[in-house]
C-alpha positions as a LaTeX table, in Angstrom:
\begin{tabular}{lrrr}
\hline
Residue & $x$ (\AA) & $y$ (\AA) & $z$ (\AA) \\
\hline
Unk1 & 166.98 & 155.52 & 48.83 \\
Unk2 & 170.39 & 157.13 & 49.43 \\
Unk3 & 169.91 & 159.45 & 46.46 \\
Unk4 & 166.49 & 160.36 & 47.83 \\
Unk5 & 168.02 & 161.02 & 51.24 \\
Unk6 & 170.75 & 163.21 & 49.75 \\
Unk7 & 168.13 & 165.31 & 47.93 \\
Unk8 & 165.90 & 165.54 & 51.02 \\
Unk9 & 168.77 & 166.76 & 53.21 \\
Unk10 & 169.66 & 169.55 & 50.79 \\
Unk11 & 166.03 & 170.58 & 50.24 \\
Unk12 & 165.64 & 171.74 & 53.86 \\
Unk13 & 169.17 & 172.45 & 55.13 \\
Unk14 & 168.18 & 174.42 & 58.24 \\
Unk15 & 165.87 & 171.80 & 59.71 \\
Unk16 & 167.13 & 169.35 & 62.36 \\
Unk17 & 168.31 & 165.96 & 61.13 \\
Unk18 & 169.56 & 164.08 & 64.20 \\
Unk19 & 168.44 & 164.93 & 67.71 \\
Unk20 & 170.25 & 164.12 & 70.93 \\
Unk21 & 169.25 & 164.45 & 74.55 \\
Unk22 & 170.82 & 165.59 & 77.80 \\
Unk23 & 170.85 & 163.50 & 80.96 \\
Unk24 & 167.73 & 165.32 & 82.07 \\
Unk25 & 165.96 & 164.42 & 78.85 \\
Unk26 & 166.18 & 167.83 & 77.19 \\
Unk27 & 166.04 & 167.46 & 73.41 \\
Unk28 & 168.74 & 169.22 & 71.39 \\
Unk29 & 169.69 & 169.30 & 67.72 \\
Unk30 & 172.83 & 167.27 & 67.15 \\
Unk31 & 173.17 & 168.14 & 63.47 \\
Unk32 & 171.02 & 169.90 & 60.87 \\
Unk33 & 170.09 & 168.36 & 57.54 \\
Unk34 & 172.36 & 170.74 & 55.63 \\
Unk35 & 175.32 & 170.10 & 57.93 \\
Unk36 & 174.84 & 166.34 & 57.56 \\
Unk37 & 174.89 & 166.68 & 53.76 \\
Unk38 & 178.03 & 168.84 & 53.96 \\
Unk39 & 179.72 & 166.34 & 56.27 \\
Unk40 & 178.99 & 163.51 & 53.81 \\
Unk41 & 180.43 & 165.69 & 51.02 \\
Unk42 & 183.64 & 166.27 & 52.96 \\
Unk43 & 184.03 & 162.58 & 53.71 \\
Unk44 & 183.41 & 161.73 & 50.05 \\
Unk45 & 186.11 & 164.23 & 49.08 \\
Unk46 & 188.45 & 162.65 & 51.60 \\
Unk47 & 187.83 & 159.17 & 50.25 \\
Unk48 & 188.43 & 160.36 & 46.71 \\
Unk49 & 191.66 & 162.11 & 47.75 \\
Unk50 & 192.90 & 158.80 & 49.19 \\
Unk51 & 192.03 & 156.90 & 46.04 \\
Unk52 & 189.13 & 154.97 & 47.57 \\
Unk53 & 186.33 & 154.60 & 45.07 \\
Unk54 & 184.44 & 152.03 & 43.05 \\
Unk55 & 185.02 & 148.53 & 44.41 \\
Unk56 & 187.00 & 149.77 & 47.41 \\
Unk57 & 186.44 & 148.59 & 50.97 \\
Unk58 & 186.30 & 150.88 & 54.01 \\
Unk59 & 186.55 & 149.45 & 57.52 \\
Unk60 & 184.46 & 151.60 & 59.86 \\
Unk61 & 184.97 & 151.72 & 63.64 \\
Unk62 & 182.84 & 154.78 & 64.41 \\
Unk63 & 180.23 & 155.06 & 67.12 \\
Unk64 & 176.60 & 155.26 & 65.90 \\
Unk65 & 175.45 & 158.77 & 65.12 \\
Unk66 & 175.68 & 161.48 & 62.44 \\
Unk67 & 179.34 & 160.78 & 61.60 \\
Unk68 & 178.72 & 157.09 & 61.01 \\
Unk69 & 175.74 & 157.94 & 58.79 \\
Unk70 & 177.81 & 160.53 & 56.88 \\
Unk71 & 180.52 & 157.90 & 56.29 \\
Unk72 & 177.95 & 155.53 & 54.82 \\
Unk73 & 176.56 & 158.27 & 52.57 \\
Unk74 & 180.08 & 159.17 & 51.44 \\
Unk75 & 180.95 & 155.54 & 50.69 \\
Unk76 & 177.75 & 155.19 & 48.68 \\
Unk77 & 178.63 & 158.37 & 46.80 \\
Unk78 & 182.05 & 157.07 & 45.65 \\
Unk79 & 180.97 & 153.45 & 45.06 \\
Unk80 & 182.89 & 151.87 & 47.94 \\
Unk81 & 181.54 & 149.33 & 50.39 \\
Unk82 & 181.58 & 149.64 & 54.18 \\
Unk83 & 182.75 & 146.82 & 56.46 \\
Unk84 & 181.22 & 147.40 & 59.89 \\
Unk85 & 183.83 & 146.78 & 62.62 \\
Unk86 & 182.35 & 146.13 & 66.06 \\
Unk87 & 184.88 & 147.10 & 68.76 \\
Unk88 & 182.96 & 145.01 & 71.28 \\
Unk89 & 183.67 & 141.73 & 69.47 \\
Unk90 & 187.08 & 141.32 & 71.09 \\
Unk91 & 190.54 & 141.66 & 69.53 \\
Unk92 & 190.96 & 138.13 & 68.17 \\
Unk93 & 187.60 & 138.15 & 66.42 \\
Unk94 & 188.20 & 141.65 & 65.10 \\
Unk95 & 191.62 & 140.67 & 63.69 \\
Unk96 & 190.03 & 137.78 & 61.82 \\
Unk97 & 187.31 & 140.02 & 60.43 \\
Unk98 & 189.81 & 142.63 & 59.28 \\
Unk99 & 191.86 & 139.93 & 57.57 \\
Unk100 & 188.78 & 138.74 & 55.67 \\
Unk101 & 187.47 & 142.20 & 54.70 \\
Unk102 & 190.94 & 143.54 & 53.79 \\
Unk103 & 189.94 & 147.22 & 53.90 \\
Unk104 & 191.73 & 149.76 & 51.73 \\
Unk105 & 191.21 & 152.30 & 54.49 \\
Unk106 & 190.08 & 152.11 & 58.12 \\
Unk107 & 187.99 & 154.99 & 59.42 \\
Unk108 & 187.93 & 155.24 & 63.19 \\
Unk109 & 186.93 & 157.85 & 65.70 \\
Unk110 & 189.30 & 158.97 & 68.45 \\
Unk111 & 187.77 & 156.64 & 71.04 \\
Unk112 & 188.37 & 153.54 & 68.93 \\
Unk113 & 191.94 & 154.57 & 68.17 \\
Unk114 & 192.67 & 155.33 & 71.80 \\
Unk115 & 191.30 & 151.94 & 72.84 \\
Unk116 & 193.62 & 150.30 & 70.32 \\
Unk117 & 196.61 & 152.38 & 71.39 \\
Unk118 & 197.63 & 154.63 & 74.26 \\
Unk119 & 194.29 & 154.30 & 76.05 \\
Unk120 & 194.29 & 150.49 & 75.98 \\
Unk121 & 194.67 & 150.06 & 79.74 \\
Unk122 & 191.69 & 152.33 & 80.41 \\
Unk123 & 189.68 & 150.66 & 77.65 \\
Unk124 & 190.31 & 147.22 & 79.14 \\
Unk125 & 188.65 & 148.39 & 82.35 \\
Unk126 & 185.59 & 149.08 & 80.22 \\
Unk127 & 186.00 & 145.62 & 78.64 \\
Unk128 & 186.89 & 147.13 & 75.27 \\
Unk129 & 190.02 & 145.60 & 73.72 \\
Unk130 & 191.02 & 146.37 & 70.13 \\
Unk131 & 193.98 & 145.34 & 67.98 \\
Unk132 & 196.27 & 147.92 & 66.44 \\
Unk133 & 194.17 & 149.14 & 63.52 \\
Unk134 & 197.22 & 150.44 & 61.63 \\
Unk135 & 198.38 & 146.84 & 61.12 \\
Unk136 & 195.62 & 146.44 & 58.55 \\
Unk137 & 196.39 & 149.42 & 56.36 \\
Unk138 & 195.98 & 153.20 & 56.36 \\
Unk139 & 193.84 & 154.72 & 59.11 \\
Unk140 & 192.04 & 158.06 & 59.03 \\
Unk141 & 190.25 & 159.82 & 61.87 \\
Unk142 & 186.56 & 160.68 & 61.69 \\
Unk143 & 185.55 & 163.45 & 64.06 \\
Unk144 & 187.75 & 165.30 & 66.58 \\
Unk145 & 191.32 & 164.03 & 66.90 \\
Unk146 & 193.18 & 163.24 & 70.10 \\
Unk147 & 196.96 & 163.04 & 70.54 \\
Unk148 & 198.31 & 160.01 & 68.70 \\
Unk149 & 195.33 & 159.71 & 66.33 \\
Unk150 & 195.74 & 159.19 & 62.59 \\
Unk151 & 195.31 & 162.19 & 60.25 \\
Unk152 & 191.77 & 163.40 & 59.73 \\
Unk153 & 189.76 & 162.33 & 56.69 \\
Unk154 & 189.93 & 165.41 & 54.47 \\
Unk155 & 189.47 & 166.16 & 50.82 \\
Unk156 & 191.84 & 167.90 & 48.46 \\
Unk157 & 192.05 & 171.63 & 49.33 \\
Unk158 & 189.77 & 173.62 & 47.05 \\
Unk159 & 187.96 & 170.54 & 45.73 \\
Unk160 & 184.22 & 170.98 & 46.41 \\
Unk161 & 183.03 & 168.50 & 43.79 \\
Unk162 & 182.86 & 165.10 & 45.48 \\
Unk163 & 183.18 & 162.13 & 43.13 \\
Unk164 & 179.91 & 160.42 & 42.31 \\
Unk165 & 179.48 & 156.73 & 41.53 \\
Unk166 & 177.44 & 155.98 & 38.41 \\
Unk167 & 178.17 & 152.28 & 37.95 \\
Unk168 & 174.77 & 150.84 & 38.91 \\
Unk169 & 174.47 & 148.13 & 41.54 \\
Unk170 & 177.39 & 146.90 & 43.62 \\
Unk171 & 178.40 & 145.90 & 47.14 \\
Unk172 & 177.29 & 148.42 & 49.79 \\
Unk173 & 177.74 & 146.96 & 53.28 \\
Unk174 & 179.55 & 144.04 & 54.92 \\
Unk175 & 178.13 & 143.01 & 58.29 \\
Unk176 & 179.84 & 140.26 & 60.28 \\
Unk177 & 177.52 & 137.82 & 61.99 \\
Unk178 & 179.03 & 134.49 & 62.96 \\
Unk179 & 181.71 & 131.94 & 62.12 \\
Unk180 & 184.96 & 131.40 & 64.00 \\
Unk181 & 188.17 & 133.34 & 64.39 \\
Unk182 & 189.61 & 131.09 & 61.67 \\
Unk183 & 186.62 & 131.43 & 59.36 \\
Unk184 & 184.56 & 134.57 & 60.05 \\
Unk185 & 181.18 & 134.88 & 58.38 \\
Unk186 & 179.90 & 138.11 & 56.91 \\
Unk187 & 176.73 & 139.19 & 55.14 \\
Unk188 & 177.15 & 141.27 & 51.99 \\
Unk189 & 174.31 & 143.61 & 51.04 \\
Unk190 & 174.34 & 145.35 & 47.68 \\
Unk191 & 173.12 & 148.85 & 47.00 \\
Unk192 & 169.86 & 147.43 & 45.67 \\
Unk193 & 169.19 & 145.01 & 48.56 \\
Unk194 & 169.94 & 147.72 & 51.12 \\
Unk195 & 167.62 & 150.13 & 49.33 \\
Unk196 & 164.88 & 147.49 & 49.14 \\
Unk197 & 165.09 & 146.89 & 52.89 \\
Unk198 & 164.86 & 150.58 & 53.66 \\
Unk199 & 161.95 & 151.01 & 51.26 \\
Unk200 & 160.17 & 148.19 & 53.11 \\
Unk201 & 160.72 & 150.01 & 56.41 \\
Unk202 & 159.31 & 153.20 & 54.88 \\
Unk203 & 156.17 & 151.37 & 53.74 \\
Unk204 & 155.83 & 149.71 & 57.14 \\
Unk205 & 156.40 & 152.74 & 59.39 \\
Unk206 & 155.14 & 155.52 & 57.06 \\
Unk207 & 157.08 & 158.38 & 58.74 \\
Unk208 & 155.41 & 161.79 & 58.56 \\
Unk209 & 157.62 & 164.79 & 57.62 \\
Unk210 & 158.52 & 167.16 & 60.44 \\
Unk211 & 157.53 & 164.89 & 63.34 \\
Unk212 & 160.32 & 163.13 & 65.29 \\
Unk213 & 161.09 & 159.43 & 65.12 \\
Unk214 & 163.01 & 157.80 & 67.98 \\
Unk215 & 165.56 & 155.12 & 67.09 \\
Unk216 & 169.25 & 154.64 & 66.46 \\
Unk217 & 169.66 & 152.01 & 63.77 \\
Unk218 & 170.56 & 152.62 & 60.13 \\
Unk219 & 167.18 & 151.24 & 59.07 \\
Unk220 & 165.49 & 153.92 & 61.17 \\
Unk221 & 167.77 & 156.83 & 60.30 \\
Unk222 & 167.80 & 156.62 & 56.52 \\
Unk223 & 164.07 & 156.09 & 55.74 \\
Unk224 & 162.95 & 158.63 & 58.35 \\
Unk225 & 165.37 & 161.34 & 57.22 \\
Unk226 & 164.54 & 160.66 & 53.57 \\
Unk227 & 160.84 & 161.17 & 54.40 \\
Unk228 & 161.59 & 164.51 & 56.08 \\
Unk229 & 161.30 & 163.38 & 59.72 \\
Unk230 & 164.05 & 164.20 & 62.24 \\
Unk231 & 165.46 & 161.24 & 64.14 \\
Unk232 & 166.25 & 161.24 & 67.86 \\
Unk233 & 168.91 & 158.82 & 69.08 \\
Unk234 & 167.68 & 157.00 & 72.21 \\
Unk235 & 169.12 & 158.15 & 75.53 \\
Unk236 & 171.40 & 155.57 & 77.11 \\
Unk237 & 169.94 & 155.42 & 80.61 \\
Unk238 & 166.36 & 154.18 & 81.13 \\
Unk239 & 165.36 & 157.21 & 83.23 \\
Unk240 & 166.74 & 159.63 & 80.68 \\
Unk241 & 165.01 & 157.61 & 77.97 \\
Unk242 & 161.70 & 157.89 & 79.83 \\
Unk243 & 162.13 & 161.67 & 80.08 \\
Unk244 & 163.14 & 161.84 & 76.41 \\
Unk245 & 159.99 & 160.00 & 75.35 \\
Unk246 & 157.83 & 162.37 & 77.41 \\
Unk247 & 159.38 & 165.54 & 75.97 \\
Unk248 & 159.83 & 164.33 & 72.39 \\
Unk249 & 156.44 & 162.63 & 71.89 \\
Unk250 & 157.70 & 160.76 & 68.77 \\
Unk251 & 155.37 & 159.60 & 66.03 \\
Unk252 & 157.19 & 156.25 & 65.94 \\
Unk253 & 159.68 & 154.59 & 68.28 \\
Unk254 & 162.08 & 151.74 & 67.58 \\
Unk255 & 163.75 & 150.17 & 70.63 \\
Unk256 & 165.09 & 146.70 & 71.29 \\
Unk257 & 163.20 & 144.51 & 73.79 \\
Unk258 & 165.84 & 145.10 & 76.51 \\
Unk259 & 165.53 & 148.85 & 75.99 \\
Unk260 & 161.75 & 148.62 & 76.20 \\
Unk261 & 161.88 & 146.57 & 79.40 \\
Unk262 & 164.29 & 149.02 & 81.02 \\
Unk263 & 162.20 & 152.01 & 79.93 \\
Unk264 & 159.01 & 150.46 & 81.27 \\
Unk265 & 160.74 & 149.73 & 84.59 \\
Unk266 & 161.68 & 153.43 & 84.73 \\
Unk267 & 158.03 & 154.42 & 84.27 \\
Unk268 & 158.23 & 155.41 & 80.60 \\
Unk269 & 155.07 & 156.42 & 78.77 \\
Unk270 & 154.71 & 155.85 & 75.06 \\
Unk271 & 152.65 & 157.38 & 72.27 \\
Unk272 & 152.21 & 156.78 & 68.56 \\
Unk273 & 153.47 & 153.48 & 67.18 \\
Unk274 & 156.22 & 151.47 & 68.86 \\
Unk275 & 158.34 & 148.94 & 67.00 \\
Unk276 & 160.74 & 146.41 & 68.45 \\
Unk277 & 162.99 & 143.72 & 67.04 \\
Unk278 & 166.54 & 142.31 & 67.14 \\
Unk279 & 165.27 & 139.83 & 69.74 \\
Unk280 & 162.00 & 137.99 & 70.40 \\
Unk281 & 159.19 & 140.33 & 71.39 \\
Unk282 & 156.71 & 138.50 & 73.58 \\
Unk283 & 153.00 & 139.21 & 73.62 \\
Unk284 & 153.38 & 140.28 & 77.26 \\
Unk285 & 156.00 & 142.90 & 76.39 \\
Unk286 & 153.93 & 144.34 & 73.53 \\
Unk287 & 150.86 & 144.43 & 75.80 \\
Unk288 & 152.78 & 146.34 & 78.46 \\
Unk289 & 153.93 & 148.87 & 75.86 \\
Unk290 & 150.34 & 149.50 & 74.75 \\
Unk291 & 149.24 & 149.75 & 78.37 \\
Unk292 & 151.91 & 152.45 & 78.74 \\
Unk293 & 150.18 & 154.57 & 76.10 \\
Unk294 & 151.33 & 153.34 & 72.68 \\
Unk295 & 148.62 & 153.41 & 70.01 \\
Unk296 & 150.18 & 150.33 & 68.40 \\
Unk297 & 152.96 & 147.97 & 69.46 \\
Unk298 & 154.67 & 145.95 & 66.74 \\
Unk299 & 157.13 & 143.09 & 66.84 \\
Unk300 & 159.41 & 142.95 & 63.78 \\
Unk301 & 160.97 & 139.69 & 62.62 \\
Unk302 & 164.22 & 140.46 & 60.86 \\
Unk303 & 167.64 & 139.05 & 60.19 \\
Unk304 & 170.93 & 140.64 & 59.18 \\
Unk305 & 170.41 & 138.75 & 55.92 \\
Unk306 & 166.92 & 140.19 & 55.33 \\
Unk307 & 165.47 & 143.18 & 57.14 \\
Unk308 & 162.52 & 143.41 & 57.69 \\
Unk309 & 160.88 & 140.05 & 56.94 \\
Unk310 & 157.58 & 140.09 & 58.87 \\
Unk311 & 155.74 & 142.11 & 61.50 \\
Unk312 & 152.90 & 141.51 & 63.93 \\
Unk313 & 150.84 & 143.95 & 66.02 \\
Unk314 & 150.09 & 143.24 & 69.68 \\
Unk315 & 146.38 & 142.63 & 69.11 \\
Unk316 & 147.04 & 139.92 & 66.54 \\
Unk317 & 149.71 & 138.34 & 68.70 \\
Unk318 & 147.42 & 138.34 & 71.74 \\
Unk319 & 144.61 & 136.73 & 69.73 \\
Unk320 & 146.86 & 133.89 & 68.51 \\
Unk321 & 146.10 & 130.68 & 70.43 \\
Unk322 & 148.26 & 128.17 & 68.56 \\
Unk323 & 151.61 & 126.80 & 69.63 \\
Unk324 & 154.80 & 128.64 & 68.77 \\
Unk325 & 155.67 & 132.32 & 68.37 \\
Unk326 & 153.60 & 134.23 & 65.81 \\
Unk327 & 155.80 & 136.83 & 64.06 \\
Unk328 & 153.31 & 137.84 & 61.39 \\
Unk329 & 152.76 & 137.60 & 57.65 \\
Unk330 & 155.73 & 138.05 & 55.32 \\
Unk331 & 156.01 & 141.67 & 54.23 \\
Unk332 & 155.35 & 142.55 & 50.57 \\
Unk333 & 158.05 & 141.11 & 48.34 \\
Unk334 & 159.18 & 138.54 & 50.92 \\
Unk335 & 158.53 & 134.87 & 50.19 \\
Unk336 & 158.61 & 132.35 & 53.04 \\
Unk337 & 158.81 & 128.58 & 52.75 \\
Unk338 & 159.73 & 125.76 & 55.10 \\
Unk339 & 162.32 & 123.13 & 54.21 \\
Unk340 & 161.76 & 119.40 & 54.62 \\
Unk341 & 163.46 & 119.48 & 58.02 \\
Unk342 & 161.36 & 122.43 & 59.23 \\
Unk343 & 163.75 & 125.35 & 58.68 \\
Unk344 & 162.31 & 128.69 & 57.60 \\
Unk345 & 163.63 & 129.89 & 54.23 \\
Unk346 & 163.20 & 133.47 & 53.04 \\
Unk347 & 163.78 & 135.33 & 49.78 \\
Unk348 & 163.06 & 138.78 & 48.40 \\
Unk349 & 164.59 & 141.99 & 47.04 \\
Unk350 & 165.93 & 142.93 & 50.47 \\
Unk351 & 167.76 & 139.62 & 50.94 \\
Unk352 & 171.54 & 139.75 & 51.20 \\
Unk353 & 173.40 & 139.07 & 47.97 \\
Unk354 & 175.83 & 136.52 & 49.44 \\
Unk355 & 178.17 & 135.75 & 52.28 \\
Unk356 & 181.62 & 137.26 & 51.85 \\
Unk357 & 183.79 & 134.84 & 49.91 \\
Unk358 & 180.83 & 132.69 & 48.83 \\
Unk359 & 178.68 & 132.49 & 45.72 \\
Unk360 & 175.40 & 134.48 & 45.51 \\
Unk361 & 172.34 & 132.72 & 46.89 \\
Unk362 & 168.85 & 134.23 & 46.66 \\
Unk363 & 167.54 & 132.04 & 49.48 \\
Unk364 & 168.16 & 132.87 & 53.14 \\
Unk365 & 168.27 & 129.90 & 55.51 \\
Unk366 & 167.18 & 131.51 & 58.76 \\
Unk367 & 168.24 & 128.79 & 61.19 \\
Unk368 & 164.77 & 129.06 & 62.76 \\
Unk369 & 162.30 & 126.19 & 62.86 \\
Unk370 & 158.89 & 127.37 & 61.72 \\
Unk371 & 155.58 & 126.64 & 60.06 \\
Unk372 & 153.31 & 128.75 & 57.85 \\
Unk373 & 149.91 & 129.10 & 59.50 \\
Unk374 & 147.22 & 130.77 & 57.36 \\
Unk375 & 149.88 & 132.77 & 55.54 \\
Unk376 & 151.65 & 133.82 & 58.74 \\
Unk377 & 155.04 & 132.74 & 60.06 \\
Unk378 & 155.04 & 130.89 & 63.38 \\
Unk379 & 158.44 & 130.17 & 64.88 \\
Unk380 & 159.12 & 126.97 & 66.81 \\
Unk381 & 162.66 & 127.44 & 68.13 \\
Unk382 & 166.12 & 127.75 & 66.61 \\
Unk383 & 167.96 & 125.21 & 64.50 \\
Unk384 & 171.32 & 126.91 & 64.70 \\
Unk385 & 173.59 & 127.30 & 67.64 \\
Unk386 & 173.19 & 130.87 & 68.78 \\
Unk387 & 172.64 & 132.66 & 72.07 \\
Unk388 & 170.44 & 135.76 & 72.07 \\
Unk389 & 171.26 & 138.13 & 74.91 \\
Unk390 & 170.11 & 141.75 & 75.24 \\
Unk391 & 169.17 & 141.90 & 71.53 \\
Unk392 & 172.64 & 140.69 & 70.48 \\
Unk393 & 173.41 & 137.47 & 68.62 \\
Unk394 & 176.32 & 135.64 & 70.25 \\
Unk395 & 177.85 & 132.71 & 68.37 \\
Unk396 & 179.70 & 130.39 & 70.77 \\
Unk397 & 181.96 & 129.04 & 68.02 \\
Unk398 & 183.69 & 132.42 & 67.89 \\
Unk399 & 184.85 & 132.26 & 71.49 \\
Unk400 & 184.90 & 128.66 & 72.76 \\
Unk401 & 188.40 & 127.83 & 71.40 \\
Unk402 & 189.89 & 130.59 & 73.56 \\
Unk403 & 188.34 & 129.06 & 76.70 \\
Unk404 & 190.66 & 126.06 & 76.45 \\
Unk405 & 193.38 & 127.56 & 78.62 \\
Unk406 & 195.89 & 125.29 & 80.43 \\
Unk407 & 194.02 & 123.01 & 82.81 \\
Unk408 & 190.76 & 123.01 & 80.79 \\
Unk409 & 189.61 & 119.84 & 79.00 \\
Unk410 & 186.26 & 120.96 & 77.63 \\
Unk411 & 184.43 & 124.27 & 77.48 \\
Unk412 & 181.09 & 125.36 & 76.05 \\
Unk413 & 179.14 & 128.61 & 75.99 \\
Unk414 & 175.41 & 128.01 & 76.33 \\
Unk415 & 172.32 & 130.13 & 76.68 \\
Unk416 & 169.95 & 129.79 & 79.62 \\
Unk417 & 166.45 & 131.36 & 79.51 \\
Unk418 & 166.32 & 134.59 & 81.50 \\
Unk419 & 162.70 & 135.57 & 80.91 \\
Unk420 & 160.82 & 137.41 & 78.16 \\
Unk421 & 162.83 & 135.82 & 75.34 \\
Unk422 & 166.22 & 136.87 & 76.71 \\
Unk423 & 169.05 & 134.53 & 77.70 \\
Unk424 & 171.98 & 134.43 & 80.09 \\
Unk425 & 175.33 & 133.33 & 78.70 \\
Unk426 & 177.03 & 130.64 & 80.78 \\
Unk427 & 180.57 & 129.34 & 80.33 \\
Unk428 & 180.54 & 125.66 & 81.29 \\
Unk429 & 184.12 & 124.52 & 81.83 \\
Unk430 & 185.49 & 121.09 & 82.64 \\
Unk431 & 188.94 & 121.09 & 84.25 \\
Unk432 & 191.49 & 118.36 & 83.73 \\
Unk433 & 192.60 & 116.06 & 86.48 \\
Unk434 & 194.94 & 117.73 & 88.92 \\
Unk435 & 194.23 & 121.22 & 87.57 \\
Unk436 & 194.19 & 123.99 & 90.16 \\
Unk437 & 190.70 & 125.55 & 90.00 \\
Unk438 & 192.04 & 128.93 & 91.11 \\
Unk439 & 194.59 & 129.01 & 88.28 \\
Unk440 & 191.94 & 127.96 & 85.80 \\
Unk441 & 189.61 & 130.74 & 86.95 \\
Unk442 & 192.44 & 133.29 & 86.77 \\
Unk443 & 193.35 & 132.22 & 83.23 \\
Unk444 & 189.71 & 132.29 & 82.16 \\
Unk445 & 189.27 & 135.78 & 83.62 \\
Unk446 & 191.90 & 137.05 & 81.19 \\
Unk447 & 190.03 & 135.40 & 78.30 \\
Unk448 & 186.70 & 136.84 & 79.44 \\
Unk449 & 188.25 & 140.32 & 79.44 \\
Unk450 & 189.03 & 139.87 & 75.75 \\
Unk451 & 185.55 & 138.73 & 74.77 \\
Unk452 & 183.98 & 142.18 & 74.68 \\
Unk453 & 180.18 & 142.09 & 74.60 \\
Unk454 & 180.26 & 138.26 & 74.44 \\
Unk455 & 181.56 & 138.11 & 78.01 \\
Unk456 & 179.68 & 135.35 & 79.92 \\
Unk457 & 177.33 & 136.18 & 82.76 \\
Unk458 & 178.37 & 133.20 & 84.86 \\
Unk459 & 181.06 & 130.51 & 85.01 \\
Unk460 & 180.19 & 126.95 & 85.91 \\
Unk461 & 183.10 & 124.57 & 86.65 \\
Unk462 & 181.74 & 121.08 & 86.18 \\
Unk463 & 181.85 & 118.02 & 83.94 \\
Unk464 & 180.52 & 118.68 & 80.44 \\
Unk465 & 177.91 & 116.10 & 79.35 \\
Unk466 & 178.82 & 113.95 & 76.33 \\
Unk467 & 176.65 & 112.06 & 73.85 \\
Unk468 & 176.79 & 109.84 & 70.78 \\
Unk469 & 179.32 & 107.25 & 69.71 \\
Unk470 & 181.98 & 109.88 & 69.29 \\
Unk471 & 181.21 & 111.24 & 72.77 \\
Unk472 & 180.98 & 114.81 & 71.58 \\
Unk473 & 179.96 & 117.52 & 74.03 \\
Unk474 & 176.16 & 117.59 & 74.28 \\
Unk475 & 175.20 & 121.25 & 73.99 \\
Unk476 & 171.52 & 120.76 & 74.83 \\
Unk477 & 172.32 & 118.73 & 77.94 \\
Unk478 & 174.93 & 121.29 & 78.95 \\
Unk479 & 172.35 & 124.07 & 78.67 \\
Unk480 & 169.95 & 122.12 & 80.89 \\
Unk481 & 172.75 & 121.56 & 83.41 \\
Unk482 & 173.60 & 125.28 & 83.41 \\
Unk483 & 169.95 & 126.13 & 83.99 \\
Unk484 & 169.87 & 123.93 & 87.10 \\
Unk485 & 173.20 & 125.10 & 88.57 \\
Unk486 & 173.81 & 128.74 & 89.56 \\
Unk487 & 177.52 & 128.98 & 88.75 \\
Unk488 & 179.72 & 131.92 & 89.76 \\
Unk489 & 179.04 & 135.44 & 88.39 \\
Unk490 & 181.71 & 136.69 & 85.99 \\
Unk491 & 182.89 & 140.10 & 87.17 \\
\hline
\end{tabular}
């Protein structure tokens, strides 16, 4: 798929590749196909000049867009793997992930470097706290530099022949998902599994050359560009997004459920086919999208470990009268079975190769309870402990240890239903005897500031329910308690 994309970019260099939008919704060309190919070439030269090649690891803290895509293409070209570093995860989590990935080189844009350095105070106001990236090895700047930034990623002067990897399959991407700060967990996709997932998206969406596609994920960008379709990155604000949809008239649109809900609230009209995933897509949401003009509205069931796994169109979902959440038939090449205890197990060419530091395993344990109904997957809740908020997976085990500040006996992070498949994140904290509640709240506020996008919505100071002979905290009972008690908003 990446080789096909490289050829497609060079075959029509003057055509737009990635489209942006102004606040008023005006569509503009962010980068042409030829410029994107040249940018990937320059980054590949820069990696080669720094000795990063086959088997190397590149930590990437670059905002989504053409530069991030060019970095991935360059890494693929030289045979290195990319470890995706999420600045919103918080400094402690990010340190643990860097220690596990052990990158040979960290690529960061100026914003990420400023947040980790001289601009830290300003970044903390935006709830973005990063560790010093230079502690983990050499750092190079991708994109424009600001004062204090590392040197730019450049190739050897006069070298216009980027190295090219010819070693067959190998690791391509590391994506961190869960675990703890002591034991982070990361999914490793190989070149072949990543290509298989993108080929599945191509077969599912069938992008038409020359007509725009709206979406910002890697699994939208690569297949669409390889098919000859320009890709528009979604506008950030819902009103601008509504204007962008009206002016762009995309053939296909991929937005998360929260983005769709916000766009609909802003009066957005859709056309063509609309796809949504990363969080549960209810039948009501898909119906509203079709009522807003979409020819088709699809919910995609996918995991970091296997994307995409299944898909269902609104009409089929609306016609389903059984219990549970219908997510559709497994896509071609995906096999789905249910374990003895009811957990959905998946396998296929697009499945991740392994978890970082673990042995390969062709089977993906989804953590979702399910059944197979007439060849279709029907979900019945989650087995694993995870909170799903605004299309983001939040794993409490990453952050709960830090909540045990002086004066706190027990602390849990739980999800409370917030409507349409979304959840609110509640920190339920039990203070020790004699603890000053004001001091506890002040200490917790400092922790919350370091949690990035996992920052709780509300704080509830109360006794944490216990269960069992060992009197362990009862997470289910705590979630019910949090649903019944309002708590205090976390600001």
